[in-house]
XYZ file of C-alpha atoms in Angstrom:
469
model
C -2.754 36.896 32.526
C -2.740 32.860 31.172
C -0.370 31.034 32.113
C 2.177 30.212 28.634
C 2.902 27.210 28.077
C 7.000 26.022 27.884
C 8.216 23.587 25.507
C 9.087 20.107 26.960
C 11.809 19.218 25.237
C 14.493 18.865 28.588
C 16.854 16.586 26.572
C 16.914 19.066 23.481
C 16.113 18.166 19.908
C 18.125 15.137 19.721
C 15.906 13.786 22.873
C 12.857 14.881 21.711
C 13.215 13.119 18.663
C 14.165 9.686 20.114
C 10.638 10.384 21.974
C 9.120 10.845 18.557
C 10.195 7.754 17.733
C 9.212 5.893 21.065
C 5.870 7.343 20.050
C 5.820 5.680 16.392
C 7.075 2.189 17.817
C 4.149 2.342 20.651
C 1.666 3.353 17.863
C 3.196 0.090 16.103
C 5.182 1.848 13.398
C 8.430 -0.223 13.348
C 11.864 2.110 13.346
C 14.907 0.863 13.937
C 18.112 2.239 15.019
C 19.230 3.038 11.627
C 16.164 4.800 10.764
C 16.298 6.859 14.336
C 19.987 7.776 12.962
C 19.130 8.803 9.396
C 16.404 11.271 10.904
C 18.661 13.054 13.013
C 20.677 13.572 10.228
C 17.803 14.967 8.576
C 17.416 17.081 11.311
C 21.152 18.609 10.918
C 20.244 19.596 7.167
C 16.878 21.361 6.887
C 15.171 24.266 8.190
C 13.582 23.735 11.438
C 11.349 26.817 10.869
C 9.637 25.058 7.655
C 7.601 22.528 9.763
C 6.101 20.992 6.781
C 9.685 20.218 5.062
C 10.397 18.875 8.433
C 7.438 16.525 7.900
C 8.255 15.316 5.065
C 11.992 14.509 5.589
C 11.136 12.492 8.355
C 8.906 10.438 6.843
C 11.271 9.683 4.497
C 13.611 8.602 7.118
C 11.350 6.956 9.473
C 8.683 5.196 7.718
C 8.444 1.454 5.626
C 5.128 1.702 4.384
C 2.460 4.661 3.162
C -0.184 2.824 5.439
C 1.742 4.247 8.669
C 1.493 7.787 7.000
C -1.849 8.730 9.346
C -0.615 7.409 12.291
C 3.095 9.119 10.937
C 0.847 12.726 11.084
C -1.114 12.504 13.926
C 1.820 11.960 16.353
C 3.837 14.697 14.114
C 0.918 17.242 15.312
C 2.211 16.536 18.594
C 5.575 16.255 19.071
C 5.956 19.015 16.193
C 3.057 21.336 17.006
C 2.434 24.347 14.409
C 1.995 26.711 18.329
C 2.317 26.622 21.619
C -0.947 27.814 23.360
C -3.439 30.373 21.494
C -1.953 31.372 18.254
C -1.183 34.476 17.281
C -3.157 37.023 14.838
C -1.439 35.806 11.360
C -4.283 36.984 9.548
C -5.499 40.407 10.631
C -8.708 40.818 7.972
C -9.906 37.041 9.929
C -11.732 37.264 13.117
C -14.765 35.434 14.500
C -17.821 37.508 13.755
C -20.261 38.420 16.392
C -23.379 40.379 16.918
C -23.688 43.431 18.455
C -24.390 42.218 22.034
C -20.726 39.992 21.913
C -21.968 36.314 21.266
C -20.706 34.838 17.912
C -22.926 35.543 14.502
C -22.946 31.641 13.422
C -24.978 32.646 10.075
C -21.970 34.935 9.297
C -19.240 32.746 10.925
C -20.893 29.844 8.843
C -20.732 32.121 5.097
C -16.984 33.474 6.165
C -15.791 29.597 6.320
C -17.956 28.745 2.756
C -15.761 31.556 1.486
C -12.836 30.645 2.527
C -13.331 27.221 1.481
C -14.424 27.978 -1.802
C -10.901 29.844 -2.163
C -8.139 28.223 -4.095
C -5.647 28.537 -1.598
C -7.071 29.747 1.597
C -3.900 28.872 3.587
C -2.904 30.699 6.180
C -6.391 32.291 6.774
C -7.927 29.133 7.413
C -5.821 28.554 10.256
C -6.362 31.350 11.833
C -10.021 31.163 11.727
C -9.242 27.295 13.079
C -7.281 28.557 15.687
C -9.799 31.157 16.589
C -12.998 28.424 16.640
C -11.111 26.518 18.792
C -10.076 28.549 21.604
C -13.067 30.592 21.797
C -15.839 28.331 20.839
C -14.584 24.908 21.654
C -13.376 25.615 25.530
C -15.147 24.441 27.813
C -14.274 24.245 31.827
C -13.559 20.418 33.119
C -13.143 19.281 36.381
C -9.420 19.562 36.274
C -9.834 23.358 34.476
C -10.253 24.168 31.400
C -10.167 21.864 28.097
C -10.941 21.718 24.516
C -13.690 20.158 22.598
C -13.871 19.693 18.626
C -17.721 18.085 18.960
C -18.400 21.711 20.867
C -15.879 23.825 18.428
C -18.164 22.595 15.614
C -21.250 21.887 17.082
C -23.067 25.023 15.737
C -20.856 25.391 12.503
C -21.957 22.544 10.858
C -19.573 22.240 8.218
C -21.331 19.126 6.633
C -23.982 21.785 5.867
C -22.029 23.889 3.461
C -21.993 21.897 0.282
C -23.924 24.209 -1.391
C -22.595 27.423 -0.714
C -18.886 26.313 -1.257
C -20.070 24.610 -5.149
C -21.612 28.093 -5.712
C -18.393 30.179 -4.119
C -16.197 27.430 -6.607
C -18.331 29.610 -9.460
C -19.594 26.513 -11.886
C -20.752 27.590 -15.271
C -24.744 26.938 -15.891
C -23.292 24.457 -18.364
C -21.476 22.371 -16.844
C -21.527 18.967 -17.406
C -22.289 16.365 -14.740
C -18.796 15.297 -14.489
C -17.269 18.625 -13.760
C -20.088 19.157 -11.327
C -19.291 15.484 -9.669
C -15.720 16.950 -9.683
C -16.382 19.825 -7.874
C -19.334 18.053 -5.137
C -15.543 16.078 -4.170
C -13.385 18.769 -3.975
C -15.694 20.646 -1.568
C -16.278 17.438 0.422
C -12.630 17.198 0.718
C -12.176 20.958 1.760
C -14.955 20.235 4.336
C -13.128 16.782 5.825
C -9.608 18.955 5.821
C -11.145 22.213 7.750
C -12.712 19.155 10.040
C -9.674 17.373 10.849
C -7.952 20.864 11.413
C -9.735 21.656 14.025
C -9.669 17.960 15.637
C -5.627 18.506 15.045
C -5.636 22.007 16.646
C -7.964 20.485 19.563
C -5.272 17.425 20.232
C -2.866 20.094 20.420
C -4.403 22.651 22.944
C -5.420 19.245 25.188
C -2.058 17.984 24.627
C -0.517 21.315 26.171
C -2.983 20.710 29.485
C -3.207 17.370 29.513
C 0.577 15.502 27.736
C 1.194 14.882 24.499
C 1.540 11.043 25.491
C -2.123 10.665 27.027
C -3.659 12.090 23.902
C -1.471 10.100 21.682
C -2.737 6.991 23.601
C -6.259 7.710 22.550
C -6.762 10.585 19.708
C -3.975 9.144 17.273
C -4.968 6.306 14.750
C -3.556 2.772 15.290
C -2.540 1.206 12.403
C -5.032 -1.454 10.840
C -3.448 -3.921 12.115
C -4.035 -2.965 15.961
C -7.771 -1.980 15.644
C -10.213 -3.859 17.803
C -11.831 -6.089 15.178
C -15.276 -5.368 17.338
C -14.934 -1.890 17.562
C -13.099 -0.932 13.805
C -14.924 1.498 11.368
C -15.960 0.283 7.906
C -12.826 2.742 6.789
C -10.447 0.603 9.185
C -11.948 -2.664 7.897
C -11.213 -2.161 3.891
C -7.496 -1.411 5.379
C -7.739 -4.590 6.858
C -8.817 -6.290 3.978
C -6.567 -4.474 1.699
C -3.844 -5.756 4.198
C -4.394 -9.467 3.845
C -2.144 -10.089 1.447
C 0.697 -8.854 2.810
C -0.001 -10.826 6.246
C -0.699 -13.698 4.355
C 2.923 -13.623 2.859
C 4.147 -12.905 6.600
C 2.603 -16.100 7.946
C 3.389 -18.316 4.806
C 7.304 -17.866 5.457
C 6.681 -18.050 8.857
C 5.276 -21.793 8.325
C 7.613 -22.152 5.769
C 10.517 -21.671 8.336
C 8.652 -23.963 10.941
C 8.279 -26.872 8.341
C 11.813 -26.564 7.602
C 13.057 -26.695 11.048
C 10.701 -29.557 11.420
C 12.048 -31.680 8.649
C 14.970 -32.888 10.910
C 11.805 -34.506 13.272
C 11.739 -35.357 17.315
C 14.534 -37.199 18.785
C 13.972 -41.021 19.162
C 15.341 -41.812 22.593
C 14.967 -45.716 22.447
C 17.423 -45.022 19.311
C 19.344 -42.813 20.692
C 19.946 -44.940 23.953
C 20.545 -48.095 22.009
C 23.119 -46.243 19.812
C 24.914 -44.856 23.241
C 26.156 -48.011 24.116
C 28.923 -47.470 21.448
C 29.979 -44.611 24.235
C 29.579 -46.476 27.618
C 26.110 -45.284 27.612
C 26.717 -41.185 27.015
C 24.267 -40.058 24.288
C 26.561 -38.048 22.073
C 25.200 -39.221 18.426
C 21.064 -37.805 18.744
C 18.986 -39.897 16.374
C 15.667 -38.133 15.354
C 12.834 -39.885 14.142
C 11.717 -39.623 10.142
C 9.390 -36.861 9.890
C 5.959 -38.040 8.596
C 5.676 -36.020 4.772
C 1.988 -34.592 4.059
C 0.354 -31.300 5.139
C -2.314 -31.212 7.289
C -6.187 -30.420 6.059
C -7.450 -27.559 7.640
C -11.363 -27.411 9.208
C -12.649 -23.950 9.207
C -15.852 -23.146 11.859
C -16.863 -19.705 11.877
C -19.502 -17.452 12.945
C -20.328 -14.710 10.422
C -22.771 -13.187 12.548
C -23.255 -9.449 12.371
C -21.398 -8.925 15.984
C -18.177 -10.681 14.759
C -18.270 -10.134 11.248
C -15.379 -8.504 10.906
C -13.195 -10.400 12.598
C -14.328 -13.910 11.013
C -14.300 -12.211 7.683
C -10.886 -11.332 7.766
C -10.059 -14.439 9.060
C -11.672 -16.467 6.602
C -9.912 -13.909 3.636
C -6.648 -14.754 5.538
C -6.577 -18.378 5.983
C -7.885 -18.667 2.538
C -4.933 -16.778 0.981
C -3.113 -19.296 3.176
C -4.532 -22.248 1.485
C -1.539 -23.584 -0.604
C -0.102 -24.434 2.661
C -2.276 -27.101 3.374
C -3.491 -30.310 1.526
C -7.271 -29.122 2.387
C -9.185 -26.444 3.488
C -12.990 -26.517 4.418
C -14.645 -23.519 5.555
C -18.024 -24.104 7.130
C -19.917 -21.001 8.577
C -23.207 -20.015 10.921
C -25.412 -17.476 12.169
C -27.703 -20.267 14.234
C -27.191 -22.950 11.354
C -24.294 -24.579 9.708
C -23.291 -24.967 6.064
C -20.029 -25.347 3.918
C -19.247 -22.909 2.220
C -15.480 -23.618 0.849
C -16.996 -23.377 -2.741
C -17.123 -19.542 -2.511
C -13.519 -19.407 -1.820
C -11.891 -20.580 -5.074
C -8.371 -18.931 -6.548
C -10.815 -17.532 -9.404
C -13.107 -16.085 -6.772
C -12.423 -12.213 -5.440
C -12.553 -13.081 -1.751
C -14.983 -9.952 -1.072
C -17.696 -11.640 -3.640
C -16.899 -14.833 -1.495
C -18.242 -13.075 1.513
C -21.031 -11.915 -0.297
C -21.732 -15.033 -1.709
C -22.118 -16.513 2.022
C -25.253 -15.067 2.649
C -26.757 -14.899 -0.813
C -26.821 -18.532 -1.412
C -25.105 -20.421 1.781
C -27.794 -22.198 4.477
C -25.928 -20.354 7.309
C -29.232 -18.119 8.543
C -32.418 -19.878 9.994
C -35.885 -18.148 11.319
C -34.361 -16.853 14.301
C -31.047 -15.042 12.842
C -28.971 -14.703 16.046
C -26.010 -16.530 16.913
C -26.803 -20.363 18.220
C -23.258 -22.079 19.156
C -24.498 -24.737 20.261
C -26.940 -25.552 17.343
C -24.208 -24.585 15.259
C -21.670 -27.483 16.401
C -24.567 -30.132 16.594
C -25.490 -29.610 13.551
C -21.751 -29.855 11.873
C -21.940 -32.668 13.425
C -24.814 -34.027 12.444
C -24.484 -32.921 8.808
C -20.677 -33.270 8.281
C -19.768 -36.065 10.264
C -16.591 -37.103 7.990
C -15.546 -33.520 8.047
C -13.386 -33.646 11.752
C -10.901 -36.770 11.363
C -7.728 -37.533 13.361
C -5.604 -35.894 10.596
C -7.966 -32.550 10.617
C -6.565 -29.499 12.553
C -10.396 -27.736 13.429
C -10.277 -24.063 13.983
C -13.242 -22.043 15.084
C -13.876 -18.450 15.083
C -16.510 -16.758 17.875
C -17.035 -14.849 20.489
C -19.014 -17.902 21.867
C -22.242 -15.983 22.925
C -24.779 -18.356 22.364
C -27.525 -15.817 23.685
C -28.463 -17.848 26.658
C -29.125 -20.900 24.863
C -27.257 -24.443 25.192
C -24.212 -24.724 24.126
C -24.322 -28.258 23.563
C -20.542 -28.937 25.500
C -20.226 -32.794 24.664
C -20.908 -32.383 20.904
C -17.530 -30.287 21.199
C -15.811 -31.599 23.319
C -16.264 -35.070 20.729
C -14.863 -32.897 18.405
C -12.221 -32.010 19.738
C -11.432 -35.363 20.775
C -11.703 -36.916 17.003
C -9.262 -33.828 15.963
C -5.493 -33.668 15.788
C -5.494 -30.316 17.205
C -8.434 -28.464 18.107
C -8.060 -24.168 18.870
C -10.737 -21.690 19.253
C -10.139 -17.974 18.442
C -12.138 -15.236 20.135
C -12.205 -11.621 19.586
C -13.167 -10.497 22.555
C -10.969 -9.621 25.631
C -10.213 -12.163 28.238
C -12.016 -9.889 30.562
C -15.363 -10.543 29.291
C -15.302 -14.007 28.840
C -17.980 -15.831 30.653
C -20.231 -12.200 30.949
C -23.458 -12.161 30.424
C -24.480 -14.998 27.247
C -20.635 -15.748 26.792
C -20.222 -19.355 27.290
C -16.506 -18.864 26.488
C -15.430 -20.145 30.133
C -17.216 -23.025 29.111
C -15.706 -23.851 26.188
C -12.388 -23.121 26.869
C -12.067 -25.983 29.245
C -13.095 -28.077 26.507
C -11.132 -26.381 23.804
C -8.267 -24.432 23.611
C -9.483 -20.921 23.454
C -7.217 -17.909 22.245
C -7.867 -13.945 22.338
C -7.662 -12.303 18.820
C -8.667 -8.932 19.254
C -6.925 -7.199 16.035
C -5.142 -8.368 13.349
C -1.176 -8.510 14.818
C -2.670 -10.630 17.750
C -4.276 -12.953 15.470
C -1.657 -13.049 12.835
C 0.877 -13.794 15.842
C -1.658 -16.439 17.310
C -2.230 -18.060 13.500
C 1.630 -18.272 13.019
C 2.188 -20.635 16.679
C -0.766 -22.661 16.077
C -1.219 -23.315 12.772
C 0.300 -26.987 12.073
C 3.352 -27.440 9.944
């Protein structure tokens, strides 16, 4: 007989929900107190039993934003789960078909699920045949015992496969018109991507019973947009990203806002301030600060927008450039293994994704080679744009500083750096791998300041300290 499993909940409900919450904060969902109050509360007024009503009021209570519904879900699948172990039989008239000699009849298993996704409302059905794939078609024996796959639960279903059969189970007149037929082509791609994260939903649960809820949280949950690796996001994660950049650009811009105001006071001037403390036998009480110097500071942009970092120096390029107003110049200047301005394609009457678009269309940024040359990169911003790095100029470059295994031509930027006011170099890679294989970041970081700016929090946090006031 299996082993059951038993519900962890040791502190009851009100302690499982404060680890509900735990969960959301780790995942980078911000609840506070208040929130964590008003759900409990929630708790005391609806029926447990209707777990989707349950859903829903604590989203309500707990989340800010409808971009930290996904990550909201997945960890609601967890804590929340729909069963505990194999599910029971909710559907009698569902069962897994299979041939005469016991192993599963995928032909038939494949027409029962175009059937039941051609179906209006296939509800509870579709759950049970979910349940059903699996626990007896995606278990598989690890070293530490049995576990559960959704690659191996779907592997011979192939749901991407049945397009066809659910459009002709959704029963489309001969004459129907192109739109109701692009209509329907959606709808059954939809019904396909719902059965398919069902059964990755019912697989985090079953592992989550084996292996903790926490652990698979940790990896098979989705971080919000603003924690994905910039090297590792999908093109799905980017578009948040970019979709995002407005509302981070408003969260830095009162950030420097803040900083400019606390600066307006300026540094204390201790020759003053001494002089002015003989009044008081030589005790310091009246501070006199020196006159802050008015003007912002120009802003030099260097950025690779090769394909390896693309993402990250695109969004940093859409992000400083919604940031512009905040300084009395921007210039962008990107490269793949040459150098060329491009601050032209980022003007206020300019979408910022036809700016990035624009780069490689008509910017000089790609030579014959096409990889990623730092060091023929800085010398020839040097060369070309000589007046473009000035004491008042606060240069900012963008890289992973692979240079594959070429020279990275140190003293041209380490004159840089010395002409500039401030000087910072942001790299989206981990610390770890600095210096591996053609990463000449060690190298450059003991020229430059270098920074790690693996998603967008880190470099939004990392923007807001450096960025001159």
């Amino acid at each position: 007989m299996a082993e059951q499993p038993t519900l962890h909940a040791p502190h009851g409900i009100p302690g499982h929900l404060v680890g509900f919450v735990e969960a959301l904060r780790t995942r980078g969902i911000p609840v506070g107190p208040s929130e964590t109050v008003d759900a409990g509360r929630v708790l005391t007024v609806l029926d447990l039993m209707d777990r989707e009503v349950l859903r829903e009021g604590l989203a309500c209570a707990l989340l800010r934003r409808t971009t930290h519904r996904t990550t909201f879900d997945g960890l609601f699948d967890l804590w929340f789960p729909v069963a505990l172990g194999e599910r029971g039989n909710w559907a009698d008239d569902i069962e897994i078909p299979r041939t005469p000699d016991g192993r599963v009849d995928i032909p038939e298993l494949r027409a029962m699920l175009a059937e039941l996704l051609a179906k209006e409302d296939p509800g509870p059905e579709l759950q049970q045949l979910i349940g059903q794939l699996v626990e007896q078609m995606g278990q598989y024996q690890s070293a530490r015992g049995p576990s559960f796959s959704a690659y191996q639960a779907l592997r011979d279903v192939q749901p991407q496969t049945l397009l066809a059969k659910i459009l002709a189970g959704l029963g489309l007149p001969a004459d129907a018109s192109d739109f109701d037929t692009e209509v329907a082509r959606r709808q059954a791609r939809q019904r396909i991507e719902g059965f398919r994260a069902g059964v990755e939903a019912e697989t985090r649960r079953r592992v989550a019973e084996r292996i903790g809820r926490e652990r698979v949280a940790s990896y098979g949950v989705a971080r919000q947009a603003e924690d994905v690796d910039f090297l590792r996001a999908s093109e799905r994660e980017l578009a948040e990203l970019r979709r995002s950049t407005q509302r981070l650009a408003r969260i830095l811009a009162s950030r420097l806002a803040a900083r400019r105001r606390h600066s307006k006071r300026g540094e204390i001037d201790l020759r003053r301030t001494l002089r002015k403390s003989m009044s008081t036998g030589g005790v310091p009480i009246d501070l006199v600060n020196r006159k802050p110097k008015p003007g912002r500071p120009d802003l030099v942009l260097l950025c690779d927008v090769s394909g390896s970092v693309a993402g990250f120096s695109n969004f940093t390029l859409l992000l400083v450039s919604a940031l512009r107003e905040q300084f009395s110049r921007v210039r962008i200047f990107a490269f793949v293994d040459q150098v060329d301005e491009v601050t032209r394609f980022f003007d206020p009457h300019t979408q910022l994704d036809e700016s990035l678009t624009r780069i490689f269309a008509e910017a000089d940024v790609v030579g014959l080679d096409g990889h990623s040359d730092y060091g023929a990169a800085l010398n020839g911003f040097a060369d070309r744009f000589p007046e473009a790095v000035t004491s008042r100029s606060s240069l900012l470059i963008l890289g992973d500083a692979r240079t594959n295994y070429r020279d990275p031509r140190l003293a041209t930027l380490a004159s840089l750096v010395e002409t500039a006011k401030h000087a910072h170099w942001l790299n989206p890679e981990a610390t770890t791998h600095w210096g591996s294989g053609d990463s000449a970041a060690r190298k450059y970081a003991e020229i430059v300041e270098m920074h790690e700016c693996r998603s967008a929090r880190q470099l939004t946090e990392v923007v807001s300290r450096l960025l001159p006031v």
